[in-house]
Coordinates of N, CA, C and O in Angstrom, one line a residue:
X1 N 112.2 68.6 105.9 CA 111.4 67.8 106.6 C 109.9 68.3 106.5 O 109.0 67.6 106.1
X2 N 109.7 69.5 107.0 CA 108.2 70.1 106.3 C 107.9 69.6 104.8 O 107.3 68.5 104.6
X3 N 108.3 70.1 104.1 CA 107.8 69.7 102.7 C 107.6 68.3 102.9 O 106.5 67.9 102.3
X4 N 108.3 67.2 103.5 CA 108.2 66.1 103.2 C 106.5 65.5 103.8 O 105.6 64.8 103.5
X5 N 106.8 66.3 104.9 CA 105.6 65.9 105.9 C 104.2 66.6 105.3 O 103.0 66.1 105.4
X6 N 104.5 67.8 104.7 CA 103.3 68.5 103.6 C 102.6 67.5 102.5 O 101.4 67.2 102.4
X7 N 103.6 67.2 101.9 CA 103.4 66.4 100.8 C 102.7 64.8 101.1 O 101.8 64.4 100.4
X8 N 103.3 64.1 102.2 CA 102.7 63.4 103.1 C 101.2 63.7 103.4 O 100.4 62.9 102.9
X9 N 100.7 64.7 104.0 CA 99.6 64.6 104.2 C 98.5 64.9 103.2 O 97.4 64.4 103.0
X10 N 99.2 66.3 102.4 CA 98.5 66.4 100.9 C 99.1 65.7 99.5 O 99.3 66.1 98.3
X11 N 99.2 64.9 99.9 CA 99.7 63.6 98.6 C 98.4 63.3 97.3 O 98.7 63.3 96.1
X12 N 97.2 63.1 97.8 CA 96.6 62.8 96.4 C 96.2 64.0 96.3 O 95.6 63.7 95.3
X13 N 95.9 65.1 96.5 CA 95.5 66.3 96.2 C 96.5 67.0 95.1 O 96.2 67.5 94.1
X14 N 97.5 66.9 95.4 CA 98.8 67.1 94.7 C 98.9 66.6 93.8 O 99.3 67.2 92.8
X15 N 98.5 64.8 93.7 CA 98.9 64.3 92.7 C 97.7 64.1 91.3 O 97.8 63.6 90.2
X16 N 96.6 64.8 91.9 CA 95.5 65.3 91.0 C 95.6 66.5 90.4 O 94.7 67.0 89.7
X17 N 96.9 67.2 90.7 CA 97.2 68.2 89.8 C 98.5 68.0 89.0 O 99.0 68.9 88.4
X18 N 99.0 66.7 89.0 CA 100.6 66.4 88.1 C 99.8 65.7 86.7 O 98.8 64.9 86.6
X19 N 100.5 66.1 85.8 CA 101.7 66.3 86.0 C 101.6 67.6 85.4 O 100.9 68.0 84.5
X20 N 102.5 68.5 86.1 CA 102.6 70.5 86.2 C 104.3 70.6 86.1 O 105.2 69.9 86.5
X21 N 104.1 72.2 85.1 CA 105.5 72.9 84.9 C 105.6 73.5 85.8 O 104.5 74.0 86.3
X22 N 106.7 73.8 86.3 CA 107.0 74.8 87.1 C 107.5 76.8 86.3 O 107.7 77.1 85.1
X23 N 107.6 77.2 87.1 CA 107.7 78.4 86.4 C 109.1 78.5 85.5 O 109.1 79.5 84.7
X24 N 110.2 77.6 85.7 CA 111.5 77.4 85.7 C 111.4 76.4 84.3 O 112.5 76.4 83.7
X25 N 110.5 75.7 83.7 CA 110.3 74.6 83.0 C 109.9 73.3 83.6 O 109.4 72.4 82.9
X26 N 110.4 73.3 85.1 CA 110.9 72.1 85.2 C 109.3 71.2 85.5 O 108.2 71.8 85.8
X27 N 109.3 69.8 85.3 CA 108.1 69.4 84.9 C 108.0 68.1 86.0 O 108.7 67.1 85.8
X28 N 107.2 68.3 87.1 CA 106.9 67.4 88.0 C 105.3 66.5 87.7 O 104.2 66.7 87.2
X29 N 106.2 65.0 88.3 CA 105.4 64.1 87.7 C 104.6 63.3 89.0 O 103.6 62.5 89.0
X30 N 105.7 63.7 90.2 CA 105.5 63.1 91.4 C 105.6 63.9 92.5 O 106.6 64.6 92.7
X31 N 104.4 63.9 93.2 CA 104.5 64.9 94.2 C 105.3 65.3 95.4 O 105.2 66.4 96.0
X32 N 106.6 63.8 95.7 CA 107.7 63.9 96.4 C 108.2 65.2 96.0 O 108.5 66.0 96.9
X33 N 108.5 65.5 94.6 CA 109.3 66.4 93.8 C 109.2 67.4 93.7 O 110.1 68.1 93.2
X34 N 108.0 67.7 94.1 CA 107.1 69.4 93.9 C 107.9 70.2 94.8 O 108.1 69.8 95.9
X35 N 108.4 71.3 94.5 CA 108.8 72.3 95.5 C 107.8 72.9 96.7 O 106.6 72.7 97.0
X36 N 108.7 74.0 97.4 CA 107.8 74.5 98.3 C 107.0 75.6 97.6 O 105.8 75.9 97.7
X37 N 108.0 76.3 96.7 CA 107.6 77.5 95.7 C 106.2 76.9 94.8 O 105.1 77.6 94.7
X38 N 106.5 75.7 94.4 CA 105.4 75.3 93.5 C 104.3 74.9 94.2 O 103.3 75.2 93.6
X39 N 104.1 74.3 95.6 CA 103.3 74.0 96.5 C 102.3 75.1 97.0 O 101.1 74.9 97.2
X40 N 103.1 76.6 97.4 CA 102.5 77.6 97.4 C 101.5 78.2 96.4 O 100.5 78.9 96.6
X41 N 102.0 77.9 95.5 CA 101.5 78.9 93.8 C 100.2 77.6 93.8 O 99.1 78.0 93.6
X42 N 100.5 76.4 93.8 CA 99.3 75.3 94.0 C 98.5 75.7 94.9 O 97.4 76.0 94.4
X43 N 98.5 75.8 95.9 CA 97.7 76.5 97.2 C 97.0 78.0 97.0 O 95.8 78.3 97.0
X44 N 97.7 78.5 96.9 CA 97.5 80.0 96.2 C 96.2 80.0 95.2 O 95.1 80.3 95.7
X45 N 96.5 79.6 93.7 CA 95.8 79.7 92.9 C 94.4 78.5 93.2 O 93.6 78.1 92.4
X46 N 94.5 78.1 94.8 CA 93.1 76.8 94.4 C 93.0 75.3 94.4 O 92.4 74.4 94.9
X47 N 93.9 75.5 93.5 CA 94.5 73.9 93.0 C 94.6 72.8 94.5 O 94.2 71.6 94.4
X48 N 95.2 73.4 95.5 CA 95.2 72.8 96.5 C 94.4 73.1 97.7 O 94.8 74.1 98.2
X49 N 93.6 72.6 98.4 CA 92.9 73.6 99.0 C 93.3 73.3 100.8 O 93.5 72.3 101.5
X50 N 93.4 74.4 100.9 CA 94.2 74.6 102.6 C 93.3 75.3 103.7 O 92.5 76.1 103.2
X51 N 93.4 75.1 104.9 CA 93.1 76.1 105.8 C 93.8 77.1 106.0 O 95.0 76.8 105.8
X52 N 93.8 78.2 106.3 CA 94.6 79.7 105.8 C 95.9 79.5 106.6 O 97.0 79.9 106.3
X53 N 95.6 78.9 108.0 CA 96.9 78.7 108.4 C 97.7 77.8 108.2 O 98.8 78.1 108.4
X54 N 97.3 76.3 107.5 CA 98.3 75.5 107.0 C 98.8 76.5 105.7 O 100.1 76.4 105.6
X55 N 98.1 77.5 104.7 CA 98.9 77.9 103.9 C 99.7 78.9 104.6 O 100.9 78.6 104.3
X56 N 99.7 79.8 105.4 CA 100.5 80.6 106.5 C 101.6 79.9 106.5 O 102.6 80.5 106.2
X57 N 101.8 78.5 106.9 CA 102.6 78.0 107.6 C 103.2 77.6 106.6 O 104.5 77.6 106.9
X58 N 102.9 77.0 105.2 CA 103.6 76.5 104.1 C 104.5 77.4 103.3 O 105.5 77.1 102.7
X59 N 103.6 79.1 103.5 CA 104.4 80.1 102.5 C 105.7 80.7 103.6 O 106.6 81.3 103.0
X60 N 105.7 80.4 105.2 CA 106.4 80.9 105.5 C 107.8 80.3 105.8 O 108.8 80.8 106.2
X61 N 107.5 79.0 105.6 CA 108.6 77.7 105.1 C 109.1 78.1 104.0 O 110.3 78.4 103.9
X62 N 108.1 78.2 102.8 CA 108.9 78.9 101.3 C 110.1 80.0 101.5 O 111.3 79.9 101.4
X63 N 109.1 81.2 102.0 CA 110.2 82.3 102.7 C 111.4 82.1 102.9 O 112.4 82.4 102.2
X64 N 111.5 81.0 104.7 CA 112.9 80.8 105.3 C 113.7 80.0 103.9 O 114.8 80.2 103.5
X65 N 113.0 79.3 103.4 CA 114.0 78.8 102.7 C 114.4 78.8 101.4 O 115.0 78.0 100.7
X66 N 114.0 80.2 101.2 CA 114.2 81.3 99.9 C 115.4 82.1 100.5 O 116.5 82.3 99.9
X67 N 115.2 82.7 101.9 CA 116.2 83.7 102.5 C 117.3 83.2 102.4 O 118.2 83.9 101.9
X68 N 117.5 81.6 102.9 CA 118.6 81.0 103.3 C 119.2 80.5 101.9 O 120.4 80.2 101.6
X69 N 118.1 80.4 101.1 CA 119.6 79.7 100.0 C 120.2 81.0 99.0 O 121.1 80.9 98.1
X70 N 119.4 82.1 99.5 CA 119.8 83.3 99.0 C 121.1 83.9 100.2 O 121.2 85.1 100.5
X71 N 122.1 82.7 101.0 CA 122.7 83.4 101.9 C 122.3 84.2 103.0 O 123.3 84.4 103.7
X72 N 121.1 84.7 103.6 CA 120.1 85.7 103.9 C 120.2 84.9 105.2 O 120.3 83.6 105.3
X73 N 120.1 86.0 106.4 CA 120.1 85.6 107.8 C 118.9 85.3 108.0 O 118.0 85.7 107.2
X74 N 118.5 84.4 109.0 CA 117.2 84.6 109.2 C 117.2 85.3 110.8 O 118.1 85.1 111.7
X75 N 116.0 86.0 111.0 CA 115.9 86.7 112.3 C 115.7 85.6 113.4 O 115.7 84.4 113.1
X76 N 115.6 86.0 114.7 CA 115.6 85.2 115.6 C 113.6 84.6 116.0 O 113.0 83.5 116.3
X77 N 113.4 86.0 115.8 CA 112.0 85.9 115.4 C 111.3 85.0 113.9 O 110.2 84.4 113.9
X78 N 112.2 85.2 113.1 CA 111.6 84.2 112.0 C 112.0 82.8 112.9 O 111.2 81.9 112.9
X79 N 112.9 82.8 113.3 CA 113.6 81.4 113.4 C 112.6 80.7 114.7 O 112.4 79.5 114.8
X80 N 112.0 81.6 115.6 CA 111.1 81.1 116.6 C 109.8 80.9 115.6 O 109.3 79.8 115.5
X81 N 109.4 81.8 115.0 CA 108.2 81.8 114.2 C 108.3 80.0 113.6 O 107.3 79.3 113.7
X82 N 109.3 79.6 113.1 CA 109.3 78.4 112.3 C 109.2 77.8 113.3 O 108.0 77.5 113.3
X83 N 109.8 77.2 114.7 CA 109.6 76.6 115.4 C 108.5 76.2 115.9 O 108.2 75.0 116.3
X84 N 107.8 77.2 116.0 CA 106.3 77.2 116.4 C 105.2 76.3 116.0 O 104.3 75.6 116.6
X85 N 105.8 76.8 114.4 CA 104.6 76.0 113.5 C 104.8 75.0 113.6 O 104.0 74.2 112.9

């Protein structure tokens, strides 16, 4: 739901940087499709330009949901942390 609502609000900004490989190969043409990982490294390097807390808030979405599909608990405190945002 984040990513969706991310992409939502930065939609043409995103889609002035497609069509992009990802580090994996994989080759996005529409910004629905962009990951959170690719979204970050977009933000990161420039490409997308953020207020330091929407990127805060974007890499720490990546995180939870790097932990989790790595099986990985998340703390109670990550889990409030996400709520927050």
């Amino acid at each position: 739901e984040y990513r969706e609502s991310f992409v939502g609000k930065y939609k043409d900004a995103i889609q002035k940087e497609l069509p992009i490989v990802s580090s994996y190969g994989e080759q996005y043409r529409d910004p629905e499709d962009v990951e959170l990982g690719t979204l970050v490294y977009m933000a990161g390097s420039g490409k997308i330009h953020l207020p330091a807390q929407e990127y805060e808030k974007l890499n720490c979405y990546k995180e939870a949901r790097n932990r989790l599909s790595h099986l990985s608990v998340l703390s109670l405190e990550e889990i409030g942390m996400l709520a927050i945002l």
